[in-house]
Coordinates of C-alpha atoms and ligand atoms in Angstrom, one line a residue:
M1 CA -15.4 31.8 -7.4
S2 CA -12.1 32.2 -5.5
T3 CA -9.1 30.0 -6.3
R4 CA -9.6 26.5 -5.0
T5 CA -6.5 25.4 -3.2
V6 CA -6.2 21.9 -1.8
Y7 CA -4.0 20.2 0.7
L8 CA -4.3 16.4 0.6
E9 CA -2.6 14.2 3.2
T10 CA -2.6 10.4 3.0
F11 CA -2.3 7.9 5.8
G12 CA -1.9 4.2 5.5
C13 CA -1.3 1.7 2.8
Q14 CA -0.6 1.8 -1.0
M15 CA -4.3 1.4 -1.7
N16 CA -4.8 4.8 0.0
E17 CA -1.9 6.3 -1.9
L18 CA -3.6 5.2 -5.1
D19 CA -7.0 6.5 -4.0
S20 CA -5.3 9.9 -3.2
E21 CA -3.6 10.0 -6.6
L22 CA -6.9 9.4 -8.3
V23 CA -8.8 11.9 -6.2
A24 CA -6.0 14.5 -6.8
G25 CA -6.2 13.8 -10.6
Q26 CA -9.9 14.4 -10.7
L27 CA -9.7 17.6 -8.7
R28 CA -6.8 18.9 -10.7
T29 CA -8.7 18.5 -14.0
L30 CA -11.5 20.6 -12.4
G31 CA -9.1 23.5 -11.7
Y32 CA -8.1 22.8 -8.1
R33 CA -4.6 23.8 -7.3
F34 CA -2.6 21.7 -4.8
V35 CA -0.4 23.2 -2.1
Q36 CA 2.1 21.7 0.3
S37 CA 0.7 23.1 3.5
A38 CA -2.7 22.9 5.1
S39 CA -2.4 26.6 6.1
D40 CA -2.2 27.6 2.4
A41 CA -5.3 25.6 1.4
N42 CA -9.0 26.4 1.5
V43 CA -9.8 22.7 1.2
V44 CA -8.0 20.3 3.6
L45 CA -8.4 16.6 2.9
Y46 CA -7.2 13.7 5.0
N47 CA -7.3 10.2 3.4
T48 CA -7.4 8.1 6.4
C49 CA -6.5 4.6 7.7
S50 CA -8.2 2.6 10.4
V51 CA -6.0 -0.5 10.5
R52 CA -4.3 0.5 13.8
E53 CA -5.4 3.1 16.4
H54 CA -2.1 5.0 16.0
A55 CA -3.0 6.0 12.4
E56 CA -6.4 7.2 13.5
Q57 CA -4.9 9.3 16.4
K58 CA -2.8 11.2 13.9
V59 CA -5.9 12.2 12.0
W60 CA -7.7 13.3 15.2
S61 CA -4.8 15.5 16.1
R62 CA -4.6 17.0 12.6
L63 CA -8.4 17.8 12.8
G64 CA -7.8 19.3 16.3
E65 CA -5.3 21.6 14.8
L66 CA -7.8 23.0 12.4
K67 CA -10.4 23.9 15.0
D68 CA -9.1 27.4 15.8
R69 CA -8.6 28.2 12.1
K70 CA -12.2 27.2 11.3
L71 CA -13.5 29.8 13.8
T72 CA -11.7 32.6 12.0
D73 CA -11.9 31.2 8.5
P74 CA -15.5 30.0 7.8
N75 CA -14.6 29.4 4.2
L76 CA -12.3 26.5 5.1
I77 CA -13.6 23.1 3.9
V78 CA -12.4 20.0 5.7
G79 CA -12.8 16.5 4.3
V80 CA -12.1 13.1 5.9
L81 CA -11.8 10.4 3.2
G82 CA -11.2 6.7 3.4
C83 CA -11.5 4.1 6.2
M84 CA -12.2 6.4 9.1
A85 CA -15.0 8.1 7.2
E86 CA -16.5 4.6 6.6
R87 CA -16.0 3.3 10.1
D88 CA -16.9 6.3 12.2
G89 CA -19.5 7.8 9.9
T90 CA -21.4 10.8 11.3
D91 CA -20.0 10.0 14.8
L92 CA -16.8 11.5 13.5
I93 CA -18.5 14.8 12.6
K94 CA -20.2 14.9 16.0
R95 CA -16.8 14.5 17.7
M96 CA -15.1 16.8 15.3
P97 CA -17.6 19.4 13.9
V98 CA -14.7 21.0 12.0
V99 CA -15.3 18.2 9.4
D100 CA -17.6 19.2 6.5
V101 CA -17.3 16.2 4.2
L102 CA -16.9 12.5 4.9
V103 CA -16.4 10.1 2.0
G104 CA -15.8 6.4 2.5
P105 CA -13.4 4.5 0.2
A106 CA -16.2 3.2 -2.1
E107 CA -17.6 6.7 -2.7
L108 CA -14.5 8.7 -3.6
D109 CA -15.7 9.3 -7.2
K110 CA -18.4 11.6 -5.7
L111 CA -15.9 13.8 -3.9
P112 CA -15.6 16.5 -6.6
G113 CA -19.4 17.0 -6.6
L114 CA -19.6 17.2 -2.9
L115 CA -16.7 19.7 -2.6
D116 CA -18.1 21.8 -5.3
N117 CA -21.4 22.0 -3.6
A118 CA -19.8 22.7 -0.2
L119 CA -17.7 25.5 -1.7
R120 CA -20.5 27.1 -3.6
T121 CA -23.0 27.1 -0.8
R122 CA -20.4 27.9 1.9
E123 CA -21.3 31.6 2.3
S124 CA -25.0 30.9 2.7
L125 CA -24.6 28.3 5.4
Q126 CA -26.7 28.2 8.5
A127 CA -25.5 26.1 11.4
E128 CA -28.2 23.9 12.7
P129 CA -28.2 21.8 15.9
L130 CA -28.1 18.1 15.9
V131 CA -28.5 15.9 18.9
D132 CA -25.8 13.4 19.8
I133 CA -27.5 10.0 20.2
N134 CA -25.2 9.0 23.0
T135 CA -25.2 12.1 25.2
N136 CA -28.5 13.7 24.1
K137 CA -26.6 17.0 23.9
P138 CA -26.8 19.3 20.9
V139 CA -24.0 19.0 18.4
M140 CA -23.2 21.7 15.9
I141 CA -23.3 20.4 12.4
S142 CA -23.5 22.8 9.5
A143 CA -26.2 22.5 6.9
N144 CA -24.0 21.1 4.2
Q145 CA -22.0 18.6 6.2
V146 CA -22.3 15.4 4.2
A147 CA -21.3 11.8 4.9
L148 CA -21.1 9.2 2.2
Q149 CA -20.4 5.7 3.3
G150 CA -20.8 2.7 1.0
S151 CA -18.8 -0.4 1.9
A152 CA -21.2 -1.7 4.5
S153 CA -24.2 -1.4 2.3
R154 CA -22.2 -2.8 -0.6
R155 CA -22.2 -6.1 1.1
S156 CA -25.9 -6.5 0.2
A157 CA -25.8 -4.5 -3.0
T158 CA -26.3 -6.1 -6.4
L159 CA -23.2 -7.0 -8.3
A160 CA -23.7 -4.7 -11.2
A161 CA -24.6 -1.7 -9.1
A162 CA -21.6 -2.2 -6.9
G163 CA -19.3 -2.7 -9.8
D164 CA -20.5 0.4 -11.7
S165 CA -20.0 2.7 -8.8
L166 CA -16.7 1.2 -7.8
E167 CA -15.2 1.2 -11.3
L168 CA -15.8 5.0 -11.7
L169 CA -12.8 6.2 -9.6
D170 CA -10.3 3.9 -11.3
L171 CA -11.7 4.7 -14.8
S172 CA -11.5 8.4 -14.1
R173 CA -7.7 8.1 -13.9
S174 CA -6.3 10.9 -16.0
I175 CA -3.0 9.9 -17.4
S176 CA -0.9 12.2 -19.5
P177 CA 2.7 12.0 -20.4
L178 CA 3.4 15.5 -19.1
D179 CA 1.8 17.4 -16.3
D180 CA 2.7 20.8 -14.8
D181 CA 6.1 19.9 -13.6
G182 CA 7.6 17.2 -15.7
P183 CA 7.2 13.6 -16.8
V184 CA 4.9 11.2 -14.9
S185 CA 6.5 8.8 -12.5
R186 CA 8.1 5.7 -13.9
S187 CA 6.3 3.7 -11.2
A188 CA 2.6 3.4 -10.8
Y189 CA -0.1 1.5 -8.9
V190 CA -3.0 -0.2 -10.6
R191 CA -5.8 -1.6 -8.6
I192 CA -7.1 -5.1 -9.6
T193 CA -9.2 -6.0 -6.6
R194 CA -11.0 -4.0 -4.0
G195 CA -12.1 -5.1 -0.5
C196 CA -11.5 -8.3 1.3
N197 CA -13.4 -11.4 2.2
K198 CA -11.0 -13.0 4.6
F199 CA -12.3 -11.6 7.9
C200 CA -9.1 -12.0 9.9
T201 CA -10.4 -11.5 13.4
Y202 CA -8.2 -8.4 14.2
C203 CA -8.8 -6.5 10.9
V204 CA -11.1 -3.7 10.0
V205 CA -10.5 -3.8 6.3
P206 CA -13.4 -6.1 5.4
F207 CA -15.7 -3.6 7.2
T208 CA -14.2 -0.4 5.8
R209 CA -13.5 -1.5 2.3
G210 CA -16.3 -4.0 1.9
A211 CA -16.6 -7.2 0.0
E212 CA -14.0 -8.3 -2.5
V213 CA -14.7 -7.0 -6.0
H214 CA -12.4 -7.9 -9.0
R215 CA -12.0 -5.4 -11.8
P216 CA -12.5 -6.6 -15.4
P217 CA -9.1 -7.6 -16.9
D218 CA -9.6 -5.4 -20.0
H219 CA -10.0 -2.3 -17.8
I220 CA -6.8 -3.3 -16.0
I221 CA -4.8 -3.9 -19.2
D222 CA -6.1 -0.6 -20.7
E223 CA -4.9 1.2 -17.6
C224 CA -1.5 -0.4 -17.8
K225 CA -1.2 0.5 -21.5
K226 CA -2.1 4.1 -20.8
L227 CA 0.4 4.3 -18.0
A228 CA 3.1 2.7 -20.2
D229 CA 2.3 5.2 -23.0
A230 CA 2.7 8.0 -20.5
G231 CA 6.2 6.8 -19.5
A232 CA 5.7 4.3 -16.6
I233 CA 8.0 1.3 -16.7
E234 CA 7.0 -0.3 -13.4
I235 CA 3.5 -1.2 -12.3
T236 CA 2.5 -2.6 -8.9
L237 CA -0.9 -4.3 -8.9
L238 CA -2.8 -3.7 -5.8
G239 CA -5.3 -5.8 -3.8
Q240 CA -5.8 -6.6 -0.2
T241 CA -5.4 -10.2 -1.2
V242 CA -4.1 -9.6 -4.7
N243 CA -3.5 -13.2 -5.7
H244 CA -7.1 -14.0 -5.0
Y245 CA -8.0 -12.2 -8.2
R246 CA -10.5 -14.0 -10.3
F247 CA -12.8 -12.5 -12.9
E248 CA -15.8 -14.3 -14.3
H249 CA -16.7 -12.9 -17.7
G250 CA -20.4 -12.2 -18.2
A251 CA -20.8 -10.6 -14.8
A252 CA -20.2 -6.9 -14.5
V253 CA -17.7 -7.6 -11.7
T254 CA -17.0 -10.6 -9.7
I255 CA -17.8 -10.7 -6.0
D256 CA -17.1 -14.2 -4.6
G257 CA -18.2 -15.9 -1.5
L258 CA -18.1 -13.8 1.7
T259 CA -17.0 -16.6 3.9
Q260 CA -13.6 -18.3 4.1
P261 CA -12.0 -20.7 3.8
Q262 CA -13.8 -21.3 0.6
K263 CA -15.0 -24.8 0.1
G264 CA -13.5 -27.1 -2.5
R265 CA -10.2 -25.3 -2.9
S266 CA -7.1 -26.9 -1.6
F267 CA -4.4 -24.9 0.1
T268 CA -2.1 -25.1 -2.8
G269 CA -4.7 -25.0 -5.4
G270 CA -4.9 -21.2 -6.0
H271 CA -7.5 -20.3 -8.5
R272 CA -7.6 -23.2 -10.9
R273 CA -10.0 -22.8 -13.7
D274 CA -13.1 -24.7 -12.7
P275 CA -14.5 -26.9 -15.4
L276 CA -18.0 -25.3 -15.2
A277 CA -16.7 -21.8 -15.7
G278 CA -14.2 -23.0 -18.4
A279 CA -12.6 -20.3 -20.4
N280 CA -14.9 -17.6 -19.1
V281 CA -12.7 -17.0 -16.1
T282 CA -9.6 -14.9 -15.9
T283 CA -7.5 -16.1 -13.0
F284 CA -4.7 -14.2 -11.3
A285 CA -2.1 -16.3 -13.3
D286 CA -4.0 -15.4 -16.6
L287 CA -4.0 -11.7 -15.7
L288 CA -0.3 -11.6 -14.9
R289 CA 0.5 -13.4 -18.2
R290 CA -1.8 -11.0 -20.2
I291 CA -0.2 -7.8 -18.7
H292 CA 3.3 -9.2 -19.3
D293 CA 2.6 -10.1 -22.9
E294 CA 0.3 -7.3 -23.9
V295 CA 2.1 -4.4 -22.3
P296 CA 5.8 -5.2 -22.9
A297 CA 6.8 -1.5 -22.2
I298 CA 6.2 -2.4 -18.5
K299 CA 9.7 -3.6 -17.5
R300 CA 8.7 -4.5 -14.0
L301 CA 5.4 -6.0 -12.8
R302 CA 4.9 -6.4 -9.1
F303 CA 1.9 -7.1 -7.0
V304 CA 1.0 -6.7 -3.3
T305 CA -0.3 -8.0 -0.9
S306 CA -0.5 -11.7 -1.3
Y307 CA -2.4 -14.2 0.8
P308 CA -0.5 -17.4 1.5
R309 CA -3.5 -19.7 0.9
D310 CA -4.0 -18.5 -2.6
F311 CA -0.7 -19.2 -4.2
G312 CA -1.3 -21.9 -6.8
D313 CA 1.4 -23.5 -8.9
D314 CA -0.2 -21.8 -11.9
V315 CA 0.8 -18.4 -10.6
L316 CA 4.3 -19.6 -9.7
E317 CA 4.8 -21.0 -13.2
V318 CA 3.8 -17.8 -14.8
I319 CA 6.2 -15.7 -12.6
R320 CA 9.0 -18.1 -13.4
H321 CA 8.6 -18.0 -17.1
H322 CA 7.8 -14.3 -17.6
P323 CA 11.0 -12.3 -17.0
R324 CA 9.4 -8.9 -16.4
I325 CA 7.4 -10.2 -13.4
C326 CA 9.4 -9.4 -10.3
R327 CA 10.8 -12.0 -7.9
Y328 CA 9.4 -10.2 -4.9
L329 CA 6.4 -11.5 -2.8
H330 CA 4.9 -9.8 0.2
V331 CA 3.0 -12.6 2.0
P332 CA 2.1 -11.8 5.6
A333 CA 2.1 -14.7 8.0
Q334 CA 1.1 -12.7 11.2
S335 CA 2.2 -15.4 13.6
G336 CA 4.2 -18.7 13.9
S337 CA 1.8 -20.3 16.4
D338 CA -1.0 -22.5 15.0
R339 CA -3.1 -21.7 18.1
L340 CA -2.9 -17.9 17.3
L341 CA -3.3 -18.4 13.5
K342 CA -6.6 -20.1 14.3
L343 CA -7.7 -17.4 16.7
M344 CA -6.8 -14.9 14.0
N345 CA -8.9 -16.9 11.5
R346 CA -6.0 -16.8 9.0
G347 CA -7.1 -20.1 7.3
Y348 CA -3.7 -21.9 7.3
T349 CA -1.3 -23.6 9.7
V350 CA 2.4 -23.0 10.1
A351 CA 3.2 -26.2 8.2
E352 CA 1.0 -25.1 5.3
Y353 CA 2.7 -21.7 5.2
L354 CA 6.1 -23.3 5.2
E355 CA 5.0 -25.7 2.4
F356 CA 4.0 -22.7 0.4
L357 CA 7.4 -21.0 1.1
D358 CA 9.5 -24.0 0.1
R359 CA 7.4 -24.6 -3.0
T360 CA 7.7 -21.0 -4.0
R361 CA 11.5 -20.9 -3.4
E362 CA 11.8 -24.0 -5.5
Y363 CA 10.1 -22.3 -8.4
L364 CA 11.4 -18.8 -8.1
D365 CA 14.7 -18.5 -6.2
Q366 CA 17.3 -18.3 -8.9
P367 CA 20.4 -16.5 -7.6
E368 CA 22.5 -18.1 -10.3
I369 CA 20.8 -15.9 -12.9
G370 CA 20.8 -12.8 -10.7
R371 CA 17.2 -13.4 -9.6
P372 CA 17.1 -14.5 -6.0
L373 CA 13.6 -14.6 -4.6
M374 CA 12.9 -11.9 -2.0
L375 CA 10.1 -12.3 0.4
S376 CA 8.6 -10.0 3.0
G377 CA 6.0 -10.5 5.7
D378 CA 3.9 -8.9 8.4
F379 CA 3.6 -10.0 12.0
I380 CA 1.5 -8.9 14.9
T381 CA 2.9 -9.1 18.5
G382 CA 0.7 -9.2 21.6
F383 CA -2.4 -10.7 20.0
P384 CA -4.9 -11.7 22.7
T385 CA -3.7 -14.6 24.8
E386 CA -0.2 -14.7 23.2
T387 CA 2.1 -16.7 25.5
D388 CA 5.9 -16.8 25.7
E389 CA 5.6 -20.1 24.0
D390 CA 3.6 -18.7 21.1
F391 CA 6.1 -15.9 20.8
N392 CA 9.0 -18.3 20.8
L393 CA 7.3 -20.2 18.0
T394 CA 7.0 -17.0 16.0
K395 CA 10.7 -16.3 16.5
Q396 CA 11.6 -19.7 15.2
F397 CA 9.3 -19.3 12.3
L398 CA 10.8 -15.9 11.4
V399 CA 14.2 -17.4 11.3
R400 CA 12.9 -20.2 9.1
C401 CA 11.2 -17.8 6.6
R402 CA 14.2 -15.6 6.0
Y403 CA 12.3 -12.5 4.9
K404 CA 14.3 -9.7 3.4
N405 CA 12.1 -7.5 5.6
A406 CA 9.2 -7.9 7.8
F407 CA 6.7 -5.3 9.1
I408 CA 6.0 -5.9 12.8
F409 CA 3.0 -4.4 14.5
K410 CA 1.8 -4.3 18.1
Y411 CA -1.8 -5.6 18.3
S412 CA -4.2 -2.8 18.2
P413 CA -7.8 -3.7 19.1
R414 CA -10.2 -2.3 16.5
P415 CA -13.8 -1.7 17.4
G416 CA -16.2 -3.7 15.2
T417 CA -13.7 -6.6 14.6
I418 CA -14.3 -10.1 15.8
A419 CA -11.2 -10.0 18.1
F420 CA -12.4 -6.7 19.7
D421 CA -15.8 -8.2 20.5
K422 CA -14.7 -11.7 21.6
L423 CA -11.1 -11.5 22.9
A424 CA -9.8 -9.3 25.8
D425 CA -6.8 -7.2 24.9
D426 CA -4.9 -9.0 27.7
I427 CA -1.2 -8.6 26.7
P428 CA 0.2 -5.5 28.5
E429 CA 1.6 -2.7 26.3
H430 CA 5.2 -3.2 27.6
T431 CA 5.1 -6.9 26.6
K432 CA 3.7 -6.1 23.2
R433 CA 6.5 -3.6 22.8
A434 CA 9.2 -5.8 24.1
R435 CA 8.2 -8.7 21.8
N436 CA 7.9 -6.2 18.9
N437 CA 11.5 -5.0 19.5
E438 CA 12.8 -8.5 19.9
L439 CA 11.3 -9.7 16.7
L440 CA 12.6 -6.6 14.9
A441 CA 16.1 -7.2 16.2
L442 CA 16.0 -10.8 15.0
Q443 CA 14.6 -9.7 11.6
N444 CA 17.4 -7.1 11.3
Q445 CA 20.0 -9.8 11.7
I446 CA 18.4 -11.9 9.0
A447 CA 18.2 -8.9 6.7
D448 CA 21.8 -8.1 7.3
D449 CA 22.8 -11.7 6.4
I450 CA 20.7 -11.5 3.2
S451 CA 22.3 -8.2 2.3
R452 CA 25.8 -9.7 2.6
E453 CA 24.9 -12.6 0.4
Q454 CA 24.3 -10.1 -2.4
I455 CA 27.9 -8.8 -2.5
G456 CA 29.5 -9.6 -5.9
R457 CA 26.1 -10.2 -7.6
T458 CA 24.9 -8.2 -10.5
F459 CA 21.3 -6.9 -10.7
D460 CA 19.1 -4.9 -13.0
V461 CA 18.3 -1.8 -10.9
L462 CA 15.7 0.8 -11.5
V463 CA 17.2 4.2 -10.6
E464 CA 14.4 5.8 -8.6
G465 CA 15.9 9.1 -7.5
L466 CA 18.4 10.8 -5.4
S467 CA 18.9 9.3 -2.0
R468 CA 17.7 11.0 1.1
Q469 CA 21.3 11.5 2.2
T470 CA 22.0 13.5 -0.9
L471 CA 18.9 15.5 -0.6
K472 CA 19.6 16.4 3.0
K473 CA 23.2 17.4 2.0
Q474 CA 21.6 19.7 -0.6
G475 CA 19.4 21.1 2.1
K476 CA 16.3 19.8 0.3
T477 CA 13.3 18.5 2.3
S478 CA 11.0 15.9 0.9
G479 CA 8.4 18.7 0.6
D480 CA 10.7 20.7 -1.8
L481 CA 11.0 17.6 -3.9
R482 CA 7.4 17.0 -4.4
K483 CA 6.0 18.7 -7.4
A484 CA 3.0 21.0 -6.9
G485 CA -0.1 18.9 -6.7
Q486 CA 1.7 15.9 -5.3
V487 CA -0.2 14.3 -2.5
T488 CA 1.5 14.3 0.9
I489 CA 2.2 10.8 2.1
T490 CA 2.4 10.7 5.9
I491 CA 2.4 7.0 6.7
G492 CA 2.7 4.4 4.1
G493 CA 4.3 3.9 0.8
R494 CA 5.8 0.8 -0.5
N495 CA 7.8 -0.4 2.5
L496 CA 7.9 3.1 3.8
A497 CA 6.2 4.0 7.0
P498 CA 8.8 4.9 9.5
D499 CA 6.4 6.3 12.1
D500 CA 3.7 3.8 12.0
R501 CA 5.6 0.7 11.0
N502 CA 7.4 0.4 14.3
D503 CA 10.8 1.6 13.5
Q504 CA 11.5 -0.4 10.4
S505 CA 15.0 1.0 10.5
N506 CA 15.9 -1.1 7.5
Q507 CA 13.7 1.1 5.4
N508 CA 15.0 4.5 6.6
D509 CA 16.8 5.8 3.7
Q510 CA 14.2 5.5 1.1
P511 CA 14.6 7.1 -2.3
A512 CA 12.9 10.4 -2.5
A513 CA 11.0 9.3 -5.6
C514 CA 9.2 6.2 -4.7
S515 CA 5.9 4.7 -5.7
T516 CA 3.6 7.2 -7.3
T517 CA 5.6 10.3 -6.3
A518 CA 7.4 12.4 -8.9
T519 CA 10.9 11.6 -9.9
S520 CA 13.2 13.9 -7.9
V521 CA 15.5 16.0 -9.9
L522 CA 18.1 18.3 -8.5
E523 CA 19.6 21.3 -10.2
V524 CA 23.4 20.8 -10.4
P525 CA 25.5 24.0 -10.6
A526 CA 27.7 24.0 -13.7
N527 CA 30.9 24.6 -11.8
N528 CA 30.4 21.5 -9.6
T529 CA 30.7 18.6 -12.1
A530 CA 33.2 16.6 -10.0
E531 CA 30.8 16.2 -7.2
K532 CA 29.2 12.8 -6.7
L533 CA 25.6 12.3 -5.8
Q534 CA 24.1 9.2 -4.3
L535 CA 21.4 7.5 -6.4
A536 CA 18.8 5.3 -4.8
C537 CA 18.0 2.3 -6.9
R538 CA 15.9 -0.9 -6.5
T539 CA 16.4 -4.4 -7.7
D540 CA 13.4 -6.4 -9.0
G541 CA 13.5 -8.3 -5.7
D542 CA 12.9 -4.9 -4.0
L543 CA 16.4 -4.5 -2.5
I544 CA 17.5 -0.9 -2.2
V545 CA 21.0 -0.2 -3.7
F546 CA 22.8 3.1 -3.4
I547 CA 25.1 4.1 -6.1
D548 CA 27.5 7.1 -6.1
H549 CA 27.5 8.8 -9.4
P550 CA 29.0 12.0 -10.9
A551 CA 26.5 14.9 -10.3
A552 CA 26.7 16.1 -13.9
T553 CA 24.9 13.0 -15.2
A554 CA 23.1 11.6 -12.2
N555 CA 19.8 13.2 -13.1
S556 CA 19.8 11.7 -16.6
L557 CA 19.9 8.2 -15.1
I558 CA 16.7 8.6 -13.0
G559 CA 14.0 6.4 -14.3
Q560 CA 16.3 4.0 -16.2
I561 CA 16.9 0.3 -15.6
L562 CA 20.7 -0.3 -15.4
K563 CA 23.0 -3.1 -14.4
A564 CA 24.7 -2.7 -11.1
R565 CA 27.2 -4.9 -9.2
I566 CA 26.9 -5.0 -5.4
T567 CA 30.2 -3.9 -3.8
T568 CA 29.4 -3.6 -0.1
A569 CA 26.6 -4.3 2.3
N570 CA 26.3 -2.5 5.5
M571 CA 23.8 -3.6 8.0
L572 CA 20.6 -2.8 6.1
S573 CA 21.5 -1.3 2.8
L574 CA 23.5 -2.2 -0.3
Q575 CA 26.1 -0.1 -2.1
G576 CA 26.8 -0.8 -5.7
E577 CA 28.4 0.4 -8.9
L578 CA 27.0 0.7 -12.4
V579 CA 28.1 -2.0 -14.8
E580 CA 26.6 -0.4 -17.9
E581 CA 24.6 2.7 -18.2
V582 CA 22.3 1.7 -21.0
L583 CA 18.6 1.8 -20.6
K584 CA 17.3 -1.6 -21.3
K585 CA 14.9 -1.4 -24.1
Ligands
5AD601 N1 -3.4 -4.6 15.0 C1 -2.1 -4.7 14.6 N2 -1.8 -4.9 13.3 C2 -2.8 -5.1 12.4 N3 -2.7 -5.3 11.1 C3 -4.0 -5.4 10.7 N4 -4.9 -5.2 11.7 C4 -4.1 -5.0 12.8 C5 -4.4 -4.7 14.1 N5 -5.7 -4.6 14.5 C6 -1.5 -5.5 10.4 C7 -1.4 -6.9 9.8 C8 -1.6 -6.6 8.3 C9 -1.0 -5.2 8.2 C10 -1.5 -4.4 7.0 O1 -1.5 -4.6 9.3 O2 -0.1 -7.4 10.0 O3 -0.9 -7.5 7.5
SF4_602 FE1 -7.3 -7.7 6.8 FE2 -6.9 -10.4 6.7 FE3 -8.1 -9.1 4.7 FE4 -5.5 -8.8 5.1 S1 -6.5 -10.7 4.5 S2 -7.0 -7.1 4.7 S3 -5.4 -8.9 7.4 S4 -8.9 -9.3 6.7

């Protein structure tokens, strides 16, 4: 068998980044070698996102680029993973016959077997005609093209079966302190919940990722411990509505009601232990407490994305009293108009969201001890029927919320969603764009004010890597800095999505080493010790701080948590200086 070389590109959210990391880990242990360019690979995989049309278009164009190559290189295997595979199914293969393997998000553990099969039988393939059900014309589809979808069927699957299959990918995580190119990243993602039950009317996620399933707490804690043993000091827990986590012991997994709002729970109630379930339930607050106490080597514990309805006081209490849980919450609001929130089926009003916000600030905003609470949010502009009055309400709301950053998206109608079926996409593109830009400009002002407030404060910062500015000066591209086998992240990353996330210019200079990517280390010539390099660091509230540091020792600081004082704030980033260069034990 010839060498198996893989190019894996990831689109979309952190959940996809984690899926890609797990898939890459599985394939690596089977002997696949990862390369940085599709043209060097005999297996090309795209892990896709369907949340907005723009993300899908990128994948279509990548697939289009492979068409010619496929004609001359029949050994090429092309796989589409993730949400597009789930949503479009075999229609995707019919439109793009270049695709050999389709695997939905719930079936990713089966990818190695499918690829192996495709590679082994490649030479003996016979093309056979298939008829397109829409046009009645023959479609070329090769004999081993396979499509695996699961989320849709999972809605009616039994709990145990769903849980078993879904756990496999996460449990397969291979964690070792050293891999080919150096230590594992100091930051890692851990999934706690899959899927979503909220059914916001604009959103495809409940359809592509299926019903909400909560992972057993012992599995989560084991994974955190293994990551910590391998060198991770920061863990970000992932879930579409992460604070909705609730595990009922005795069931293989917990899938709760598919409709929302769920009866009997108050807006501020979160997941209180209900008397009938008693101690047999692990709530989100319980889980945070357990990870904090049982895995002390994790110096920073974050979680995204939170749902405003599900923030009970129990969770806020735990965050307040457990110092290694970060004072950073990403809690999308989507709109500041009650009328639109209702049309979006968000399940709360503006007043309820603001009540949550004030309560949370009361518990968690402690600038006097260097721990100001930082919030971020998401908004959609141009949702069907949005009037100038609705938009003005959203602007007022944005000012009131004072997010450190907000992701602002133009409404993108997604086939299969309730809004797509029931509401005409009646806001012209230029209005969507103008509102988007206006909201972004307003948010930039707010972020600028928040940045200036930090001057003179001292924070614990995690040194994540060299800044992009430094890397550019050194003539390094992000590609050079990824270790072999690193997945390529095209859109997404924590707060990082310049092309899809509508010019979030406050996030432009991201550290090269963020989220699950390898720590970037640069060779420093021995004769150049006076040179200063810019380090990109992050506070526990997710503020990015740049620190100039002598080149000779800059690398040794990467991955450490150090104290830094903020000296200047320019528009959207902070500059600081180290107060003490001692790794906090
Ligand atoms: N159009 C625009 N933005 C969307 N989002 C989700 N679905 C859509 C859509 N159809 C945004 C929401 C969500 C974020 C992940 O993506 O703001 O919070
Ligand atoms: Fe989509 Fe709403 Fe679920 Fe978020 S909470 S993933 S926006 S359906």
